[in-house]
PDB file of C-alpha atoms in Angstrom:
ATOM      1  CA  UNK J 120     -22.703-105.102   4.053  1.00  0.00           C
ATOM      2  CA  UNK J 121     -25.309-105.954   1.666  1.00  0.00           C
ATOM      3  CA  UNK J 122     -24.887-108.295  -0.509  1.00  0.00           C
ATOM      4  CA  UNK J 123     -26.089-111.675  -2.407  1.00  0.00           C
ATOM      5  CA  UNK J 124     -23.778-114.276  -3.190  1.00  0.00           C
ATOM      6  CA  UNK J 125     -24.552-116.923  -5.333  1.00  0.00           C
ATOM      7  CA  UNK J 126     -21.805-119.880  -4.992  1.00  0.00           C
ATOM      8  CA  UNK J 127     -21.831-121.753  -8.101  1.00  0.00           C
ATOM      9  CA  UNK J 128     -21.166-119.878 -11.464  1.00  0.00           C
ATOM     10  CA  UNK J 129     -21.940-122.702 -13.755  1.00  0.00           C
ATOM     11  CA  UNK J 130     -24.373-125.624 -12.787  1.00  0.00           C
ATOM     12  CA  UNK J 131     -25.310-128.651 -15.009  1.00  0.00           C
ATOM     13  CA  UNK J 132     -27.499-131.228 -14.459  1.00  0.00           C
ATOM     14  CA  UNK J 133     -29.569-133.826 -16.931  1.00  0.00           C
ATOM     15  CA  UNK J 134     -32.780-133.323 -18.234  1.00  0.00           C
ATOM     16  CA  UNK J 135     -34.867-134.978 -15.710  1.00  0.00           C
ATOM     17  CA  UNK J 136     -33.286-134.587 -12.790  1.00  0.00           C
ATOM     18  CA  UNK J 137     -33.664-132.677  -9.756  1.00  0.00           C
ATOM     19  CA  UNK J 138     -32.218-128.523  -9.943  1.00  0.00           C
ATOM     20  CA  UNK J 139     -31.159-126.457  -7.343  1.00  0.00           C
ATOM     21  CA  UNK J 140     -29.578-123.585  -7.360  1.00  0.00           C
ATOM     22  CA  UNK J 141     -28.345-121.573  -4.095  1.00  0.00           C
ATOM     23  CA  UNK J 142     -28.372-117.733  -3.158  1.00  0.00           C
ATOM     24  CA  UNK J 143     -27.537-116.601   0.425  1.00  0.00           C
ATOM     25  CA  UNK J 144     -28.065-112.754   1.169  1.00  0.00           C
ATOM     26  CA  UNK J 145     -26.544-110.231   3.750  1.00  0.00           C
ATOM     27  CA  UNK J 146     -28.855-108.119   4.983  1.00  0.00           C
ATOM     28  CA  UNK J 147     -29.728-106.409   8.011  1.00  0.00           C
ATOM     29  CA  UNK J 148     -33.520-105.795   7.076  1.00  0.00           C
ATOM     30  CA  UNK J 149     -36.918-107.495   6.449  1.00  0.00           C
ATOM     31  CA  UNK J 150     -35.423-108.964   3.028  1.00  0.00           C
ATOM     32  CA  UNK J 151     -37.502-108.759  -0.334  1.00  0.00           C
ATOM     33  CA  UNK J 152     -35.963-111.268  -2.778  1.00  0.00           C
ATOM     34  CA  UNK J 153     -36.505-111.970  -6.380  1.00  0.00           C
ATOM     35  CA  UNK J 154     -34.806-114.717  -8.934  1.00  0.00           C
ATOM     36  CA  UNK J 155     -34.400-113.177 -12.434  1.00  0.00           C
ATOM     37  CA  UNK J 156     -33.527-115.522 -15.435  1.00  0.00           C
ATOM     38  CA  UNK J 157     -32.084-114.593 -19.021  1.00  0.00           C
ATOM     39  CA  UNK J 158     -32.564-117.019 -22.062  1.00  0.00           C
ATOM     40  CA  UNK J 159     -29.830-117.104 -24.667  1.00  0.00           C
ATOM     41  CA  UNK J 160     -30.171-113.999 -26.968  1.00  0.00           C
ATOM     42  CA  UNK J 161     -33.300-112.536 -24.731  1.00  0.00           C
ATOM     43  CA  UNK J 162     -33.912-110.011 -21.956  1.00  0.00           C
ATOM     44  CA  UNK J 163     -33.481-110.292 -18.088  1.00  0.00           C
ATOM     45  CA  UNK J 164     -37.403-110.623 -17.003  1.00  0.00           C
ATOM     46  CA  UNK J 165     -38.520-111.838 -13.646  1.00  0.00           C
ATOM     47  CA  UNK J 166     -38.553-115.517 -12.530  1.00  0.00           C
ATOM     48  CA  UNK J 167     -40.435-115.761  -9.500  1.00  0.00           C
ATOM     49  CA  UNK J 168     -40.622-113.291  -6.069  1.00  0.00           C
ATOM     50  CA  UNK J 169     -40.743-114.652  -2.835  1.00  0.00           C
ATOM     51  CA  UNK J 170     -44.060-112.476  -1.525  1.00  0.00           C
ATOM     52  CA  UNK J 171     -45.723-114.375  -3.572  1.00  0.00           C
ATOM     53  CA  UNK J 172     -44.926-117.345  -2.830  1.00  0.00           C
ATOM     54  CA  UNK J 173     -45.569-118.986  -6.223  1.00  0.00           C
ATOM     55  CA  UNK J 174     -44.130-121.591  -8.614  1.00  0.00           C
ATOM     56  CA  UNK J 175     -43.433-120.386 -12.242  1.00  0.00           C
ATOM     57  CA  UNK J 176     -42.549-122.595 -14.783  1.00  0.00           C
ATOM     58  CA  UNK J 177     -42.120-125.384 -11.977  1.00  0.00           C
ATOM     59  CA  UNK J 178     -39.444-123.403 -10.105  1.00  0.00           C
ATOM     60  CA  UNK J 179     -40.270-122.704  -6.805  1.00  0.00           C
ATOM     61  CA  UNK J 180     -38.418-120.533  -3.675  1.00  0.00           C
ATOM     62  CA  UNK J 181     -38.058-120.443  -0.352  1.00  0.00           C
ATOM     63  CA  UNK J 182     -36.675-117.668   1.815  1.00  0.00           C
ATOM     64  CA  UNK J 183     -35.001-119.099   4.984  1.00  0.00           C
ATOM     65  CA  UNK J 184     -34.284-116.498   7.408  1.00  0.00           C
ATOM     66  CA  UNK J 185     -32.737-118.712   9.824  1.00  0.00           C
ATOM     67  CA  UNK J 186     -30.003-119.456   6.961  1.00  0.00           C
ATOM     68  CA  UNK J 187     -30.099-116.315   5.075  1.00  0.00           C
ATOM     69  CA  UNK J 188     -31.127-118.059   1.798  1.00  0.00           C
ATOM     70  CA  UNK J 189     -33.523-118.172  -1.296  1.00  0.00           C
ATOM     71  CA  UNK J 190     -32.607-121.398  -2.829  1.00  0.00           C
ATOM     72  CA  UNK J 191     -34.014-121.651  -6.381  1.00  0.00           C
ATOM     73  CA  UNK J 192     -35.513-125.299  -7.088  1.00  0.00           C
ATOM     74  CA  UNK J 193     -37.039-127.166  -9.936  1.00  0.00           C
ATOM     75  CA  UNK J 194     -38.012-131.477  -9.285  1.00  0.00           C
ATOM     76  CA  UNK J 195     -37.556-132.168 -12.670  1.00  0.00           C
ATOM     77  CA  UNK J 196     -35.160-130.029 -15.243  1.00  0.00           C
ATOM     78  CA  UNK J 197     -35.970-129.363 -19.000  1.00  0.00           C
ATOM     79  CA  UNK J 198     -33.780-128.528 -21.530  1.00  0.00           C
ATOM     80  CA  UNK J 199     -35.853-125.161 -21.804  1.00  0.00           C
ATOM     81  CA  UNK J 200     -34.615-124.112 -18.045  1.00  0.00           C
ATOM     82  CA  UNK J 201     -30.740-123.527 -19.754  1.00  0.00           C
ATOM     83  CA  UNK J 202     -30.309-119.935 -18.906  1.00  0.00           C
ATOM     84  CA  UNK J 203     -28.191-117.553 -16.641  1.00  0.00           C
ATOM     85  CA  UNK J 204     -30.224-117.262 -13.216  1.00  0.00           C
ATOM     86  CA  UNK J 205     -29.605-114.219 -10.612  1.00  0.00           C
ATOM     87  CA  UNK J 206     -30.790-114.000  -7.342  1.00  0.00           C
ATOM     88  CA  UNK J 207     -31.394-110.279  -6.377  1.00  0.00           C
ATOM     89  CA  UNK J 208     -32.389-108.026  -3.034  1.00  0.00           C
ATOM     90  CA  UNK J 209     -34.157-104.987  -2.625  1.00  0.00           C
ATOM     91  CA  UNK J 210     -32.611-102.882  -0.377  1.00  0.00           C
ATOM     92  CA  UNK J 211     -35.552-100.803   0.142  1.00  0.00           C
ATOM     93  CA  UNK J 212     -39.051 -99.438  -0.782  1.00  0.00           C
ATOM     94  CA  UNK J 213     -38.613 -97.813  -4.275  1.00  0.00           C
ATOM     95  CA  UNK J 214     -36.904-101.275  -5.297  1.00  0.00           C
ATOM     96  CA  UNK J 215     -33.038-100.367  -5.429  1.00  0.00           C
ATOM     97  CA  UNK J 216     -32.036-104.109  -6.380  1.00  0.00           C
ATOM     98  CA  UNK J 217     -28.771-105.594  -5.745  1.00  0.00           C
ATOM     99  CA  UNK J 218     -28.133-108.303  -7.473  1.00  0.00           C
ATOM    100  CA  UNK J 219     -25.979-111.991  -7.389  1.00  0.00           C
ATOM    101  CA  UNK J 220     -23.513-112.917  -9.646  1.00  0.00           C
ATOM    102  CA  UNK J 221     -25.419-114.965 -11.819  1.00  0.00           C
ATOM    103  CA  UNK J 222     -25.807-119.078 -12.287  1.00  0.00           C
ATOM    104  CA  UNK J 223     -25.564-120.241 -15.877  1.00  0.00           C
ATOM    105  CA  UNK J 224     -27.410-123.509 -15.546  1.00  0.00           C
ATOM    106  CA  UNK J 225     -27.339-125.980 -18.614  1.00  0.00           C
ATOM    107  CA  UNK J 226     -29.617-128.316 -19.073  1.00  0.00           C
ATOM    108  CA  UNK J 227     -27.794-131.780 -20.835  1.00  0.00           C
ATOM    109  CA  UNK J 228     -30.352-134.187 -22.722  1.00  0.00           C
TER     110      UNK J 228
ATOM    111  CA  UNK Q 124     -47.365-103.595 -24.551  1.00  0.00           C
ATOM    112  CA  UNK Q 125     -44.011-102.555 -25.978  1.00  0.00           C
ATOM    113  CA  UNK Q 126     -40.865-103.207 -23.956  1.00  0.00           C
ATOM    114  CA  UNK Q 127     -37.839-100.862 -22.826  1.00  0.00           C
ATOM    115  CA  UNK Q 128     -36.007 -99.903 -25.741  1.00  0.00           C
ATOM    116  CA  UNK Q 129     -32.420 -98.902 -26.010  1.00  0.00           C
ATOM    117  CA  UNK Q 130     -29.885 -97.795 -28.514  1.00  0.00           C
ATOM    118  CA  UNK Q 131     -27.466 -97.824 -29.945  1.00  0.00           C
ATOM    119  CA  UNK Q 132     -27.326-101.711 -29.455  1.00  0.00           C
ATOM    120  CA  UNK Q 133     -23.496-101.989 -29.575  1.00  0.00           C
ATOM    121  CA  UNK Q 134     -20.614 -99.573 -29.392  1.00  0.00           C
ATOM    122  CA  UNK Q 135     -16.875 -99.272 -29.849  1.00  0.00           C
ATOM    123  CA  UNK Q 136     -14.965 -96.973 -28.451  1.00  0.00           C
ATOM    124  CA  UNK Q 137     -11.244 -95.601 -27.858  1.00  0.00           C
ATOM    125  CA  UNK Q 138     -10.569 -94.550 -24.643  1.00  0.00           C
ATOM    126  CA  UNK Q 139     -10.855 -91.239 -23.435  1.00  0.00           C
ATOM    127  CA  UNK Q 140     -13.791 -90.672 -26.176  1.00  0.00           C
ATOM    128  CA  UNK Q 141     -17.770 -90.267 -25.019  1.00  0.00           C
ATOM    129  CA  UNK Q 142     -20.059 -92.029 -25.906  1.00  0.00           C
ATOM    130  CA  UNK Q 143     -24.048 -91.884 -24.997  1.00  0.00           C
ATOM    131  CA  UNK Q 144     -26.909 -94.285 -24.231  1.00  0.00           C
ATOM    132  CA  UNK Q 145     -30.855 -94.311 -24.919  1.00  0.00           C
ATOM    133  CA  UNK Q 146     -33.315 -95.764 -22.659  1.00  0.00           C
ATOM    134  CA  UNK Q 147     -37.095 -95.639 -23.835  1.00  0.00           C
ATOM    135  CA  UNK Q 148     -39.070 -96.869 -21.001  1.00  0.00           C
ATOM    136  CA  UNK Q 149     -42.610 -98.565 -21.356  1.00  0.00           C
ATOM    137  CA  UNK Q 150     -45.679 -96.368 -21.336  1.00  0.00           C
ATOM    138  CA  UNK Q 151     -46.816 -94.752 -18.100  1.00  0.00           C
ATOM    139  CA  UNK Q 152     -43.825 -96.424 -15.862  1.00  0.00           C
ATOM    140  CA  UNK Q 153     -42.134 -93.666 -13.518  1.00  0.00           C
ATOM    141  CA  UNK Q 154     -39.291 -95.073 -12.269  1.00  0.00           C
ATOM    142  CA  UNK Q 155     -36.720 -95.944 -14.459  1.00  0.00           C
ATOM    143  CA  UNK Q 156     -33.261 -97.176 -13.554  1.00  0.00           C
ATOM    144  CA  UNK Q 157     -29.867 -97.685 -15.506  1.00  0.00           C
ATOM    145  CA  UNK Q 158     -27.634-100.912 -14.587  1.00  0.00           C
ATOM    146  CA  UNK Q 159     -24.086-101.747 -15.251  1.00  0.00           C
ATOM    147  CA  UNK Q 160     -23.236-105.761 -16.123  1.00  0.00           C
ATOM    148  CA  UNK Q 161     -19.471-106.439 -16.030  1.00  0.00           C
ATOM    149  CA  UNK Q 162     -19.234-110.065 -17.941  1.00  0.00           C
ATOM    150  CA  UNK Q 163     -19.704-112.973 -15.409  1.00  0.00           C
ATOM    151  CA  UNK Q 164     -21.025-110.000 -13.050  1.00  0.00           C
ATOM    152  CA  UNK Q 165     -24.734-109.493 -12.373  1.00  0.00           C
ATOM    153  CA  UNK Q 166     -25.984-106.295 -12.937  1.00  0.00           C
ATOM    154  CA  UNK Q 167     -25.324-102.711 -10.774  1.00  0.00           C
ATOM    155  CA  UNK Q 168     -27.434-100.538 -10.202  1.00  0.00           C
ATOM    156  CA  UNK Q 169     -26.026 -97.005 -11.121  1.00  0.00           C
ATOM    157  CA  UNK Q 170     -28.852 -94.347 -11.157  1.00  0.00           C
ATOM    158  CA  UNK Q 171     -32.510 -94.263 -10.452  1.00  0.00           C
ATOM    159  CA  UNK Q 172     -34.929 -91.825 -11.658  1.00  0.00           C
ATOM    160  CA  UNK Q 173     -38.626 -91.263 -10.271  1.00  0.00           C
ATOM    161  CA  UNK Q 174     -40.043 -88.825 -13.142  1.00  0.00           C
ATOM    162  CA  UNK Q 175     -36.980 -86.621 -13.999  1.00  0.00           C
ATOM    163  CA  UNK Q 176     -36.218 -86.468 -10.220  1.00  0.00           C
ATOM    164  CA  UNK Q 177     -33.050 -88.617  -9.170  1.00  0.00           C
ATOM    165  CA  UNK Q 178     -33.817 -91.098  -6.106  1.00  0.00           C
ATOM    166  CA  UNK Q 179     -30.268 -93.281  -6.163  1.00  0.00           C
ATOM    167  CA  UNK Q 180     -27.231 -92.185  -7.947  1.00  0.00           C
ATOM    168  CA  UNK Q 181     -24.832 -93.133  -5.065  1.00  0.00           C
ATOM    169  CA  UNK Q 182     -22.961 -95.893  -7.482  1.00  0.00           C
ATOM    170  CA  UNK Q 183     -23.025 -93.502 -10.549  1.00  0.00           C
ATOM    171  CA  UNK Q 184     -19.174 -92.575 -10.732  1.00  0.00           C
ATOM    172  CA  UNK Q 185     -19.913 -88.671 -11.223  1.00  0.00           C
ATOM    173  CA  UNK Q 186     -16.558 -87.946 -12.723  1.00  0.00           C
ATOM    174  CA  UNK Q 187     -16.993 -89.149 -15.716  1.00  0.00           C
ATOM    175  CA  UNK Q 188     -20.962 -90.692 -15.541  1.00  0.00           C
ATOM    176  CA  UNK Q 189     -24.144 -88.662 -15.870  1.00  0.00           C
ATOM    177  CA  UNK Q 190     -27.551 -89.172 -16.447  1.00  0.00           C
ATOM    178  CA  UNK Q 191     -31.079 -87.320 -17.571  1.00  0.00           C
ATOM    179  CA  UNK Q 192     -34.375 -88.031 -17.551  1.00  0.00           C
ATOM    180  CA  UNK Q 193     -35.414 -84.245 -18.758  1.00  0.00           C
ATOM    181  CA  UNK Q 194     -39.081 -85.157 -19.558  1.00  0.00           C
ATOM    182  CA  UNK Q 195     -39.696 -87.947 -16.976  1.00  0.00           C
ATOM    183  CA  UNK Q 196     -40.035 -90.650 -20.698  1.00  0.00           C
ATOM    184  CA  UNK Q 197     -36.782 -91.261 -22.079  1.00  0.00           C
ATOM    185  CA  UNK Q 198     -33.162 -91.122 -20.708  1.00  0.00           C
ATOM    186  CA  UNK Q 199     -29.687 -90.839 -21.666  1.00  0.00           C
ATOM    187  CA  UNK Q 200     -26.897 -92.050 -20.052  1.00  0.00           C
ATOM    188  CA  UNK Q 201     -23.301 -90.505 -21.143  1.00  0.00           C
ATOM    189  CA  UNK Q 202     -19.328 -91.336 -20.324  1.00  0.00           C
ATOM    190  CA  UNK Q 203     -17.169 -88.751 -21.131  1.00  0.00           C
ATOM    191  CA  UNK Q 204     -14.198 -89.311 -21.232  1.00  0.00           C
ATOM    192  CA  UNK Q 205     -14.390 -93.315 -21.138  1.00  0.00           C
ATOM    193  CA  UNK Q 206     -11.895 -96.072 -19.319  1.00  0.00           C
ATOM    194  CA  UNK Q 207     -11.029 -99.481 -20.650  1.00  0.00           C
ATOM    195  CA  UNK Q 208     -12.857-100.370 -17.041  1.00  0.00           C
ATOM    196  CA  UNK Q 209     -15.904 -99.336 -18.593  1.00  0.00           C
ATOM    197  CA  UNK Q 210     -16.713-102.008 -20.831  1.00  0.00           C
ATOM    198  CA  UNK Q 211     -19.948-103.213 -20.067  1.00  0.00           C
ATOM    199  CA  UNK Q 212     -23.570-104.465 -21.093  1.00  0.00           C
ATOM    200  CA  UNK Q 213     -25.366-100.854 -20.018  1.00  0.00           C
ATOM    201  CA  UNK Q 214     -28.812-101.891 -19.173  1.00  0.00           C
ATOM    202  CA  UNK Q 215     -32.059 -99.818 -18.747  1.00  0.00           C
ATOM    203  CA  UNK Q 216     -34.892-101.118 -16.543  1.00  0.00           C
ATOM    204  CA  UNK Q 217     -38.291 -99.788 -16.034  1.00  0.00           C
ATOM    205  CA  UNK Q 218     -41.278-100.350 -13.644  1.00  0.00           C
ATOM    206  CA  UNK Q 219     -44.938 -99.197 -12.796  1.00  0.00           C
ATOM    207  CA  UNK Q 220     -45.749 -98.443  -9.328  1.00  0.00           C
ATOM    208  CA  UNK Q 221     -49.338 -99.374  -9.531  1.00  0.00           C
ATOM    209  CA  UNK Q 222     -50.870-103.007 -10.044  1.00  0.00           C
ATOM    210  CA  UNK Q 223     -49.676-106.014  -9.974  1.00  0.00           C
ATOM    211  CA  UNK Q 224     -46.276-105.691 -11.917  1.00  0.00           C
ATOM    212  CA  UNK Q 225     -45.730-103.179  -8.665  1.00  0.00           C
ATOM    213  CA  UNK Q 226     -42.583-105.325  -7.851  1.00  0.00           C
ATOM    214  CA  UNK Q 227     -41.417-106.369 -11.270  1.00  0.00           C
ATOM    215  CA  UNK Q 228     -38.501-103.978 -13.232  1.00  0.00           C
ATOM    216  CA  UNK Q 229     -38.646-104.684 -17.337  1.00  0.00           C
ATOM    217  CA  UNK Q 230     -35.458-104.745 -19.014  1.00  0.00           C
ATOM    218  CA  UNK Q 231     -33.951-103.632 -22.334  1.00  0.00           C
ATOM    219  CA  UNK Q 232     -31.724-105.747 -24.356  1.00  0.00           C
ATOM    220  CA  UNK Q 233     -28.812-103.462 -22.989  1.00  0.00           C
ATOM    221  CA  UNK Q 234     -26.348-101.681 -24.927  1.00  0.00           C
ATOM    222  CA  UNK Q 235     -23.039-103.715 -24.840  1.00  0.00           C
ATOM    223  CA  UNK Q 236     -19.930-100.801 -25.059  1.00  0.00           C
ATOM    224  CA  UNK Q 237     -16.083-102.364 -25.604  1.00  0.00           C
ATOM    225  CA  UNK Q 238     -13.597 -99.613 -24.979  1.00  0.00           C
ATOM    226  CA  UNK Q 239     -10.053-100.472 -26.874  1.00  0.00           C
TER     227      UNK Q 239
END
């Protein structure tokens, strides 16, 4: 089946410190993965996508094939990075995501 | 540009009454798609349109779920007659198949329905 699982439901950490948060897919394809976040009282928007292979807002993702994951990472937190994360998949070319069950990270000062 | 925009913003039903959503996607994006969020559930994807053509609606549960995109622009989304299993944030997504946003979907603020 396809699916993406994303272990921890709530994460906390201090400001400062190193952020990680972990997404591990099922999927029997070439996988196309994407990290959404949502700030309190704002829209789901894109995060980062792993084709491109870029760091927004200091977060950063690698797809591991060999493990089946798309870890979601940050070296130092800010308080600004408190939001609910998901990790999604798209299951094929006209972008039919399916998506984690969400991370709410919080940020402590 | 101006992002999706969807009404009503909250609704409150009894069950067994319909109810109906608005999606207004941006300008010029084809493909528009409507999501269901459960709370402490990420969102599910339950129709897709391309234009007013359908390309997904294998999650949409027909009995009681349907969808239009007459015009290819906006949609509506409509329960009839609604569950208590149907509260949920209904969210509307859009996305341009052309430059480099090809692989980004824009969201509404979602339409959050409680059924009592």
């Amino acid at each position: 089946a396809q699916r993406v699982t994303q272990p921890e439901k709530l994460l906390s950490v201090f400001k400062g410190a190193p952020v990680e948060l972990k997404c591990n897919y099922s999927y029997s394809g070439s996988p196309e993965l994407f990290w959404y976040v949502q700030y309190s009282r704002q829209r789901l928007q894109l995060l980062l996508r792993h084709i491109s292979r870029e760091s927004i807002k200091g977060f950063t993702a690698d797809l591991n094939k060999g493990e089946t994951s798309f870890h979601l990472k940050k070296p130092f937190a800010q308080e600004e990075d408190s939001a609910m994360y998901y990790c999604a998949l798209n299951l094929g070319g006209a972008q039919k995501l399916v998506f984690g069950q969400g991370t709410r990270l919080t940020i402590n000062p | 540009e101006a992002g999706v925009a969807q009404s009503p913003r909250y609704k409150i039903i009894e069950k067994r009454q319909s109810v109906a959503f608005w999606c207004n996607p941006i300008s010029g994006h084809a493909t528009l798609y409507w999501y269901q969020q459960i709370l402490g559930q990420g969102p599910k994807l339950l129709i897709q349109f391309q234009n007013n053509g359908v390309v997904d609606d294998s999650q949409l549960p027909k009995d009681r779920f349907s969808a239009e995109r007459l015009k290819g622009v906006d949609s509506t989304l409509k329960i009839q007659p609604a569950k208590l299993e149907d509260s949920a944030v209904y969210l509307c997504a859009s996305r341009n198949r052309d430059g480099s946003s090809y692989n980004e979907q824009f969201f509404g603020p979602g339409t959050r329905l409680t059924v009592l």
